[in-house]
CSV table of C-alpha atoms and ligand atoms in Angstrom, one decimal:
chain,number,residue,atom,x,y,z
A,1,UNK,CA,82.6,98.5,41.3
A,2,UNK,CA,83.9,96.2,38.6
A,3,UNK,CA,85.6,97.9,35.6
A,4,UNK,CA,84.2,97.7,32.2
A,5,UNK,CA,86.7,96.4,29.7
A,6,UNK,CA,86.9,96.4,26.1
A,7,UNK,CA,89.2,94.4,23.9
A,8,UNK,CA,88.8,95.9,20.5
A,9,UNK,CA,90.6,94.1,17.1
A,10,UNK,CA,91.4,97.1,14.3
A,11,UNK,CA,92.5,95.6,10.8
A,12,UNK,CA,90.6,97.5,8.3
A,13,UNK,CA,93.8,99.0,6.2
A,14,UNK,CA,97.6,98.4,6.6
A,15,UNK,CA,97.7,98.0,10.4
A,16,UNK,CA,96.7,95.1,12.5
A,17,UNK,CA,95.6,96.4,15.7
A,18,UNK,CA,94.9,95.8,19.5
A,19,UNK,CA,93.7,97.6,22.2
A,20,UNK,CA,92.4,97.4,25.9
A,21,UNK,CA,89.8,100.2,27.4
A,22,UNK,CA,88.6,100.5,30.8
A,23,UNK,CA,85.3,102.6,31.1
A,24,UNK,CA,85.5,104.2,28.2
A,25,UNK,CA,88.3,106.4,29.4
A,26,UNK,CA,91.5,104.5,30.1
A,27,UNK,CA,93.7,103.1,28.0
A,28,UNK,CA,95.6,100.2,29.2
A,29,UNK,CA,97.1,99.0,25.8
A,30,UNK,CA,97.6,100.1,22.4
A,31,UNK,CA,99.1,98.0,20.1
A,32,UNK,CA,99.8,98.7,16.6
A,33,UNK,CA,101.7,96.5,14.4
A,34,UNK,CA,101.9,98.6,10.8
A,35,UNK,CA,102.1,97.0,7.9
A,36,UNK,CA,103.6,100.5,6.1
A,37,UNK,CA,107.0,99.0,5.2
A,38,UNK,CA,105.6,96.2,3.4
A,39,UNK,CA,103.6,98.3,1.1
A,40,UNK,CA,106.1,100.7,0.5
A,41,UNK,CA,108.1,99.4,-1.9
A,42,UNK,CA,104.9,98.7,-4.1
A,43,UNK,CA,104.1,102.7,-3.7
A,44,UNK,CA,100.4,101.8,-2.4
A,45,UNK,CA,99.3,99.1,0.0
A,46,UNK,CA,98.0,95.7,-1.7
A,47,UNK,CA,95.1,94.5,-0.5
A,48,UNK,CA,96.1,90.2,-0.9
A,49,UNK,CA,99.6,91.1,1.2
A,50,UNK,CA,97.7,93.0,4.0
A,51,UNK,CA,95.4,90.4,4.6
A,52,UNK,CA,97.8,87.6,4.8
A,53,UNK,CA,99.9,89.9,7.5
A,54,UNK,CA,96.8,90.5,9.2
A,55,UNK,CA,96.0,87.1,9.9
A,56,UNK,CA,100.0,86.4,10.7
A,57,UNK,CA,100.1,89.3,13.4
A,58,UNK,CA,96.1,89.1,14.7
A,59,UNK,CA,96.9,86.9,17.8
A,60,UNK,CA,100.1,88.2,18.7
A,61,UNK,CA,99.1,91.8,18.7
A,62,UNK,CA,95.8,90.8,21.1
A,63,UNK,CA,97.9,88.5,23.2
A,64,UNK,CA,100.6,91.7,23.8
A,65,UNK,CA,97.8,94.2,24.0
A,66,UNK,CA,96.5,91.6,26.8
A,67,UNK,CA,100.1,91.8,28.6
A,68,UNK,CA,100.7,95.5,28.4
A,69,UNK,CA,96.8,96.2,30.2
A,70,UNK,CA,98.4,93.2,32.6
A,71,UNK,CA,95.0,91.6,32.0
A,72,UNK,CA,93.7,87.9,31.0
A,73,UNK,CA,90.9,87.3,28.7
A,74,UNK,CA,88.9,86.4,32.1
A,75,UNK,CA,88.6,90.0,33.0
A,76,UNK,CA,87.1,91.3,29.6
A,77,UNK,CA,83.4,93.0,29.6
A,78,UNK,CA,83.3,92.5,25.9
A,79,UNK,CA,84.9,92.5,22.4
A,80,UNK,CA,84.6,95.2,19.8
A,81,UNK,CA,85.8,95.2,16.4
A,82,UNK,CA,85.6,97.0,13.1
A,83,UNK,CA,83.4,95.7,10.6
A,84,UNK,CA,83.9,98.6,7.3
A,85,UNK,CA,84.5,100.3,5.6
A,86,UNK,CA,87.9,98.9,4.1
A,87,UNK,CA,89.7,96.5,2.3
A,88,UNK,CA,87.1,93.3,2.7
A,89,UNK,CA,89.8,90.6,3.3
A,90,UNK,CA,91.5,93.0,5.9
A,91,UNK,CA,88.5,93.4,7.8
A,92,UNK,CA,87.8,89.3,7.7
A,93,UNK,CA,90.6,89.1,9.9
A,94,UNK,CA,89.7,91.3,12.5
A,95,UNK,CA,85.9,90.2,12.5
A,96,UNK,CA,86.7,86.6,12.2
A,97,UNK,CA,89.2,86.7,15.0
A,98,UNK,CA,86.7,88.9,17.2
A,99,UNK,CA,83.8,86.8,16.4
A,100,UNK,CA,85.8,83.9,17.5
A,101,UNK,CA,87.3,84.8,21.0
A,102,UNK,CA,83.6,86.3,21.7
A,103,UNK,CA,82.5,82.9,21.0
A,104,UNK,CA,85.2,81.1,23.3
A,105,UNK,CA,84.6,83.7,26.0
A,106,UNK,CA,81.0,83.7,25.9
A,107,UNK,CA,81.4,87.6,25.6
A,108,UNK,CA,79.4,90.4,24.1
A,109,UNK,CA,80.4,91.3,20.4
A,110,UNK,CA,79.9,94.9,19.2
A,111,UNK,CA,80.6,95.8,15.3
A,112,UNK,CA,82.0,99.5,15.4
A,113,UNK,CA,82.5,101.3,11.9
A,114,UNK,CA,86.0,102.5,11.1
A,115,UNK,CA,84.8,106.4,10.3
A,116,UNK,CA,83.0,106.2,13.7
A,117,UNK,CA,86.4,104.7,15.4
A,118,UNK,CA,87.9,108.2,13.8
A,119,UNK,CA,85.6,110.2,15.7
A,120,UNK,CA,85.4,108.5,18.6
A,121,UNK,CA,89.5,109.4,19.1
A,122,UNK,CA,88.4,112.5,20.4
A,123,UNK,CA,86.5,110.8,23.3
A,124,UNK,CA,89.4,109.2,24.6
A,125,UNK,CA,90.4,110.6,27.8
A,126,UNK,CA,87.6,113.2,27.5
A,127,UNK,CA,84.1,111.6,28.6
A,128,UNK,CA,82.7,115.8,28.7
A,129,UNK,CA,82.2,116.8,24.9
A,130,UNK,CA,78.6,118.6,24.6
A,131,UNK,CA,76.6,117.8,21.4
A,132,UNK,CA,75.9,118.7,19.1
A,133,UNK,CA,79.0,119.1,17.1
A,134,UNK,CA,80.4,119.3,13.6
A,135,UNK,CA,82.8,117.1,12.5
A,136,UNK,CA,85.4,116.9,10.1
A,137,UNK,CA,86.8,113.0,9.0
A,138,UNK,CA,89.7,113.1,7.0
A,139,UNK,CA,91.9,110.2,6.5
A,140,UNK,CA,93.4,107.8,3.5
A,141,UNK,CA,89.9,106.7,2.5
A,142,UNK,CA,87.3,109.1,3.8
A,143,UNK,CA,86.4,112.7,4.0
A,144,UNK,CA,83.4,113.9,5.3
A,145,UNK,CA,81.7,116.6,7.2
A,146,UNK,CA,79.3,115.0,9.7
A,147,UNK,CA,76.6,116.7,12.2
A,148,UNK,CA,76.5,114.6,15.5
A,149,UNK,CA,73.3,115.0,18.1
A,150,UNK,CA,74.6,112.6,20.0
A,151,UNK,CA,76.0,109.6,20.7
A,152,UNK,CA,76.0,107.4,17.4
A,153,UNK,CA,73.9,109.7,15.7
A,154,UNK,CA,75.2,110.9,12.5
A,155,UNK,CA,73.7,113.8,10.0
A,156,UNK,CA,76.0,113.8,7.0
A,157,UNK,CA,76.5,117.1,5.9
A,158,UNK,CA,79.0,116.4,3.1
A,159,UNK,CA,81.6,114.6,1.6
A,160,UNK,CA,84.2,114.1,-1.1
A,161,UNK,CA,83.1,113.5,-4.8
A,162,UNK,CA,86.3,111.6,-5.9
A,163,UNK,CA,89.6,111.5,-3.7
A,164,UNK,CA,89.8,111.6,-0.1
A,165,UNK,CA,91.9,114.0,1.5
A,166,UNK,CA,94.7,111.5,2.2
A,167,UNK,CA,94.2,109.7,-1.0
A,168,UNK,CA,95.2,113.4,-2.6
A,169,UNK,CA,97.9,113.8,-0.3
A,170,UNK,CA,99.2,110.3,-0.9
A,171,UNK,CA,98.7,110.7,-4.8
A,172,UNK,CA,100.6,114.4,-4.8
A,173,UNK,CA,103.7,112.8,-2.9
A,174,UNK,CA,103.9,109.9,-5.2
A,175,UNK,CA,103.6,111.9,-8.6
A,176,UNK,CA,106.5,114.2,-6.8
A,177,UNK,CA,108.6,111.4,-6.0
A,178,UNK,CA,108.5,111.6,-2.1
A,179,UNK,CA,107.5,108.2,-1.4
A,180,UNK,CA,104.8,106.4,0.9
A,181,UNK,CA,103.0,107.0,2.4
A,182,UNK,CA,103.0,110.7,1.1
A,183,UNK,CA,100.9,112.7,3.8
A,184,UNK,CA,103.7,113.3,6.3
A,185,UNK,CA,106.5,113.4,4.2
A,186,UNK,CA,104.7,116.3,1.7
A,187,UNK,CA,103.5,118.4,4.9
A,188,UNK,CA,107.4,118.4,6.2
A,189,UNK,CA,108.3,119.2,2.4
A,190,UNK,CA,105.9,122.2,2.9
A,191,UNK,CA,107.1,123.5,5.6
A,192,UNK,CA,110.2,124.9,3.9
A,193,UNK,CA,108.2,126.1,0.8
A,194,UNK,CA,105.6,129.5,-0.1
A,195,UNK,CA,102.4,128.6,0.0
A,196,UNK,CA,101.8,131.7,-2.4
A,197,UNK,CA,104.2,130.4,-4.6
A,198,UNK,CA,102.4,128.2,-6.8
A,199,UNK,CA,98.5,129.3,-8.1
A,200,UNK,CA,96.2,126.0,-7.6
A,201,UNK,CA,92.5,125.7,-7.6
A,202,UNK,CA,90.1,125.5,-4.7
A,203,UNK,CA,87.0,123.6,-5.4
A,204,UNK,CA,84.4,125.2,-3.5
A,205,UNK,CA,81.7,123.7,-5.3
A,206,UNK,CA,79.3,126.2,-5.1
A,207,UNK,CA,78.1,128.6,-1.8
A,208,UNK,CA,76.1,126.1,0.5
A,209,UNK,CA,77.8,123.3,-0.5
A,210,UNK,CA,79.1,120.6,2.0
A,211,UNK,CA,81.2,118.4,-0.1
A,212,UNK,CA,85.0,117.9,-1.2
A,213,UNK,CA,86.6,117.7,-4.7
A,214,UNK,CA,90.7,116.6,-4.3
A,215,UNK,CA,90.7,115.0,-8.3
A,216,UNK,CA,91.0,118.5,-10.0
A,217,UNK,CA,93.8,119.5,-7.4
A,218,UNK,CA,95.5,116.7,-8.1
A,219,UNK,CA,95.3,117.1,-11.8
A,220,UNK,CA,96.5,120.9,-11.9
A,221,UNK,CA,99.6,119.3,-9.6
A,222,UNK,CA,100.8,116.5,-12.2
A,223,UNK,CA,99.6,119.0,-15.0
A,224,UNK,CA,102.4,121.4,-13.4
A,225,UNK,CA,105.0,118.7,-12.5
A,226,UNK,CA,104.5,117.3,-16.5
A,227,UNK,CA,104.9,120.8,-18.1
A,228,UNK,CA,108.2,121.4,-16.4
A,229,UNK,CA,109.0,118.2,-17.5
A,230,UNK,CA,108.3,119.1,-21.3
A,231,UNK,CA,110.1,122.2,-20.8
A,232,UNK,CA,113.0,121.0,-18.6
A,233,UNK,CA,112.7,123.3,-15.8
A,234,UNK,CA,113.6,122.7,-12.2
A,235,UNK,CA,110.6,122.4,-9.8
A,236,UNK,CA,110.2,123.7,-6.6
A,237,UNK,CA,109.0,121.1,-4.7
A,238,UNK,CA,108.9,122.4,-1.9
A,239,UNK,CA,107.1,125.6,-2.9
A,240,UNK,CA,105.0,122.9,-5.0
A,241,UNK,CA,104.1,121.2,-1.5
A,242,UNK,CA,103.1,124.1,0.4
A,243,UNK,CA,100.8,125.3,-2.5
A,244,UNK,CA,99.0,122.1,-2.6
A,245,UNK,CA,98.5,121.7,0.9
A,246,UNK,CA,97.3,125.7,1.5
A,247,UNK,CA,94.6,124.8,-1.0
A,248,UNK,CA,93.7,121.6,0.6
A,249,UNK,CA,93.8,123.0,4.1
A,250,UNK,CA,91.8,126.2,3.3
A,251,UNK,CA,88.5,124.7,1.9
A,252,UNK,CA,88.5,121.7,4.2
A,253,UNK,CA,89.4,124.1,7.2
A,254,UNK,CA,86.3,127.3,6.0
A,255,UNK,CA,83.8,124.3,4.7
A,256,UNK,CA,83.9,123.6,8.4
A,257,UNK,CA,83.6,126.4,10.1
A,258,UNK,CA,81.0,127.3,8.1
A,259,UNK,CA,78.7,124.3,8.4
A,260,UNK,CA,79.6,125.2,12.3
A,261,UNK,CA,78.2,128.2,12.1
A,262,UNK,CA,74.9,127.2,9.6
A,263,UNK,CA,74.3,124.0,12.2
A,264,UNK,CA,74.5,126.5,15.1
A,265,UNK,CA,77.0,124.3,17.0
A,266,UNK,CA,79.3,125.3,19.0
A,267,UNK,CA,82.3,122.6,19.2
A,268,UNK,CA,84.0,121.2,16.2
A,269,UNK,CA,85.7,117.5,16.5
A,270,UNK,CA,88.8,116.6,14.3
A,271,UNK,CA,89.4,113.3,13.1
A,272,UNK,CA,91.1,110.9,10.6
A,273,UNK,CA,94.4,110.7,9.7
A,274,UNK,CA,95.2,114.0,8.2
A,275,UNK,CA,93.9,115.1,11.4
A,276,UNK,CA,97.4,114.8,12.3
A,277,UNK,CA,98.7,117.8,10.2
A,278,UNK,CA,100.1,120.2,11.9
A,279,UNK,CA,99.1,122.7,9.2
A,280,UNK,CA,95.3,121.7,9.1
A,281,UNK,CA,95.3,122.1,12.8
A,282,UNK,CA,97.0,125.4,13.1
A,283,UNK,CA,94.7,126.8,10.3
A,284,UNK,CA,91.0,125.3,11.8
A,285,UNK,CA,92.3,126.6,15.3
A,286,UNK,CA,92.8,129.9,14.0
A,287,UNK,CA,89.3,130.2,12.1
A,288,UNK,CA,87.6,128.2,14.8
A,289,UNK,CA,88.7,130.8,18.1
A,290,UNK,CA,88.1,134.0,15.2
A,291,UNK,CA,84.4,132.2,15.1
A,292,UNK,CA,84.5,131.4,19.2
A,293,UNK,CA,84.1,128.2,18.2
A,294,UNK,CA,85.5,125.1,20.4
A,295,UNK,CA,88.3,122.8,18.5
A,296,UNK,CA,88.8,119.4,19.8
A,297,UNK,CA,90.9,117.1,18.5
A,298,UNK,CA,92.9,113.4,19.2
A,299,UNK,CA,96.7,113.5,20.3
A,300,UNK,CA,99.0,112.9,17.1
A,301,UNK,CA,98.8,109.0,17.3
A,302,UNK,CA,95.3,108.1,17.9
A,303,UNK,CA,94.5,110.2,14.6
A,304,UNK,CA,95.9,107.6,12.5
A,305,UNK,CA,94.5,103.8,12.7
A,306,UNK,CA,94.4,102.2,15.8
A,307,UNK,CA,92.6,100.3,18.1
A,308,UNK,CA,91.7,102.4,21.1
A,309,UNK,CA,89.8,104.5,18.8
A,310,UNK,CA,87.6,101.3,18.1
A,311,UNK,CA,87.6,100.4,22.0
A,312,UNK,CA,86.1,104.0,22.5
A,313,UNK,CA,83.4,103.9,19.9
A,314,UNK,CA,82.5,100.1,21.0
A,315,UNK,CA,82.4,100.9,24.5
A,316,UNK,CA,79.7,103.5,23.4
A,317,UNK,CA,77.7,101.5,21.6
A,318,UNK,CA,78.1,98.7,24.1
A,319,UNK,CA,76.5,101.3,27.3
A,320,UNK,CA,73.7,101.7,24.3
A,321,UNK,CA,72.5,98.3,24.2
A,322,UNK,CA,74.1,97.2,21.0
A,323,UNK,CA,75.3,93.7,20.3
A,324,UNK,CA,76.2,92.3,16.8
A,325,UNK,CA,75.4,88.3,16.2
A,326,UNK,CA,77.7,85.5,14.8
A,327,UNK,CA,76.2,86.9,11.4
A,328,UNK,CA,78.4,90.0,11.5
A,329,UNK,CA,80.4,90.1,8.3
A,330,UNK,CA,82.7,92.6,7.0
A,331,UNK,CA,81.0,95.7,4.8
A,332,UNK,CA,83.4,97.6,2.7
A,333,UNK,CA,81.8,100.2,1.9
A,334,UNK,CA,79.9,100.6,5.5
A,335,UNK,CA,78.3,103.5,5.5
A,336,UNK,CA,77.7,105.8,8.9
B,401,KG4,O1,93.3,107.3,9.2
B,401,KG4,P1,94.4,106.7,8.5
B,401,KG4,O2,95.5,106.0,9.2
B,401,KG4,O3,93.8,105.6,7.5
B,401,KG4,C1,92.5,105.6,7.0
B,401,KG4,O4,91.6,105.2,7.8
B,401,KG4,O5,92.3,106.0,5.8
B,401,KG4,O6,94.9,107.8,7.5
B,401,KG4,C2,96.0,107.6,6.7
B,401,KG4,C3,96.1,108.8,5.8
B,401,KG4,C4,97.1,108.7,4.7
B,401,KG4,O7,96.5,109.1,3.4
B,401,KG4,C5,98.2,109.6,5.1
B,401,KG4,O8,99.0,110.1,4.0
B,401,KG4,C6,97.4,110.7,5.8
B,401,KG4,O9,96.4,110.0,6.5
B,401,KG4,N1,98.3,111.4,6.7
B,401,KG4,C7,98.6,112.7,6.6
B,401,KG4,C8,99.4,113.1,7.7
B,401,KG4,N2,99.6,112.0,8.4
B,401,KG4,C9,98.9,111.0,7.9
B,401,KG4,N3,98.2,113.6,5.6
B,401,KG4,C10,98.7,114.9,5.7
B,401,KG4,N4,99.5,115.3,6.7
B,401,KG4,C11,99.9,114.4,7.7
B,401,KG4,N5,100.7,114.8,8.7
């Protein structure tokens, strides 16, 4: 039986990416070419200089993502390619590029949003997830806690009121000096500081409440790092790190669990790029197996932006019937 293969275009952020998918299941290339050094000397990624890298790496990151599956364009099912949210001139690139070789080829296009890419990480290499399931999406740009009956259907349960997870992380690092982006660099920072150290607030935002709040976090940080300042005293950063990410960790990881439980599910998916921190992992697991509660999540590097993750969620909607047409444009703020 002939495979069915997905060729999937990812430039929504700071990484121009490619990736080939057989079935759903296998992946035969994942090429990511990361913008990360480019942006770091300006502390933040600029939207104008990502898309002119974009559109300077787009065909030679499908052309070696086409080598590495050892596949021509001739042996494609169809083309998927994220659409939003993101930065809009980013995502013209990817679209564009897409809506072009589908064109050429004569070849199915199917739009996939970026959040839904996120999600979909945690299908790679695992076809055998039962719905429904909770989960959680935190990355750079998003946080959200999302109900899922099944495939491509989406209950939003919650999400954040001002920064996303990432976005706080990023910010935190920045205001302490650790560079960019900050999310890895202030976890390993953590690791060698008390958690208890520091007193921070927790936003809860009141008892049934679904949604996030990083901004006043992020305020009592830089209010702590200014009035040490004032007063000349050392800071711990370290100690500094570890407080802020406990407090981050904790409600994201009980918000969670506790939708879990209210939604009577009885998996819980992990996705986005702060799914790759080792601390938010080791805490959810914990809650999640005190709850008997089953925790999936994607290996380290499909958690951050990458193609596959838009192959998988493509190939999904592709067995579902959807096509997009040569109007599909690129939505920033796409919603799921
Ligand atoms: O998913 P992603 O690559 O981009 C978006 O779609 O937004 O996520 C990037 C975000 C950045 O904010 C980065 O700091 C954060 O994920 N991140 C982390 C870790 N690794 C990446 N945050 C905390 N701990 C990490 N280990």
């Amino acid at each position: 039986q002939k495979r069915e293969i997905i060729l999937a275009i990812e430039t929504s952020c700071d990484e121009t990416a490619a990736a080939v998918l057989a079935d759903g299941q296998d992946i035969l290339a994942n090429v990511v070419a990361s913008q990360i050094k480019i942006h770091q000397k300006y502390g933040g990624v600029v939207p104008e200089i990502a898309s002119r890298h974009h559109l300077e790496q787009v065909n030679l990151v499908v052309d070696l993502a086409l080598q590495e599956a050892g596949i021509t364009f001739d042996d494609l099912t169809a083309i998927a390619v994220t659409y939003g949210p993101g930065l809009v001139g980013a995502l013209l690139v990817g679209v564009s590029t897409a809506k072009a070789l589908a064109y050429a080829l004569k070849l199915p296009l199917v739009g996939v949003n970026h959040i839904e890419g996120h999600i979909y990480a945690n299908w790679l290499g695992n076809d055998s997830i039962l719905f429904p399931v909770v989960c959680l999406v935190v990355s750079g740009g998003h946080t959200a806690l999302v109900e899922m009956q099944g495939h491509g259907r989406y209950r939003l349960l919650g999400q954040t009121l001002d920064d996303a997870a990432g976005e706080a992380y990023d910010k935190v690092a920045r205001a302490m000096g650790l560079g960019y982006p900050g999310g890895p660099l202030l976890e390993s920072l953590a690791k060698e500081g008390d958690e208890k150290a520091i007193a921070l607030p927790r936003a809860w935002l009141g008892d049934d409440n679904y949604d996030f709040s990083f901004s006043g976090l992020k305020s009592a940080v830089l209010n702590y790092l200014n009035r040490a300042a004032q007063k000349g005293e050392e800071v711990n950063k370290a100690d500094l790190a570890a407080s802020f990410q406990a407090s981050v960790v904790e409600v994201l990881v009980e918000k969670t669990v506790k939708a879990a439980r209210v939604q009577g599910v009885k998996t819980v998916l992990l996705a986005g790029g702060v799914a790759a921190n080792s601390s938010l992992r080791k805490y959810l697991h914990e809650r999640c197996s005190e709850e008997n509660l089953e925790l999936l999540y994607p290996p380290f590097h499909y958690c951050t932006d990458n193609a596959a993750m838009i192959a998988c969620a493509g190939y999904y909607r592709y067995k579902m019937g959807e096509r997009a047409d040569w109007y599909l444009n690129a939505v920033p703020n796409l919603k799921l």
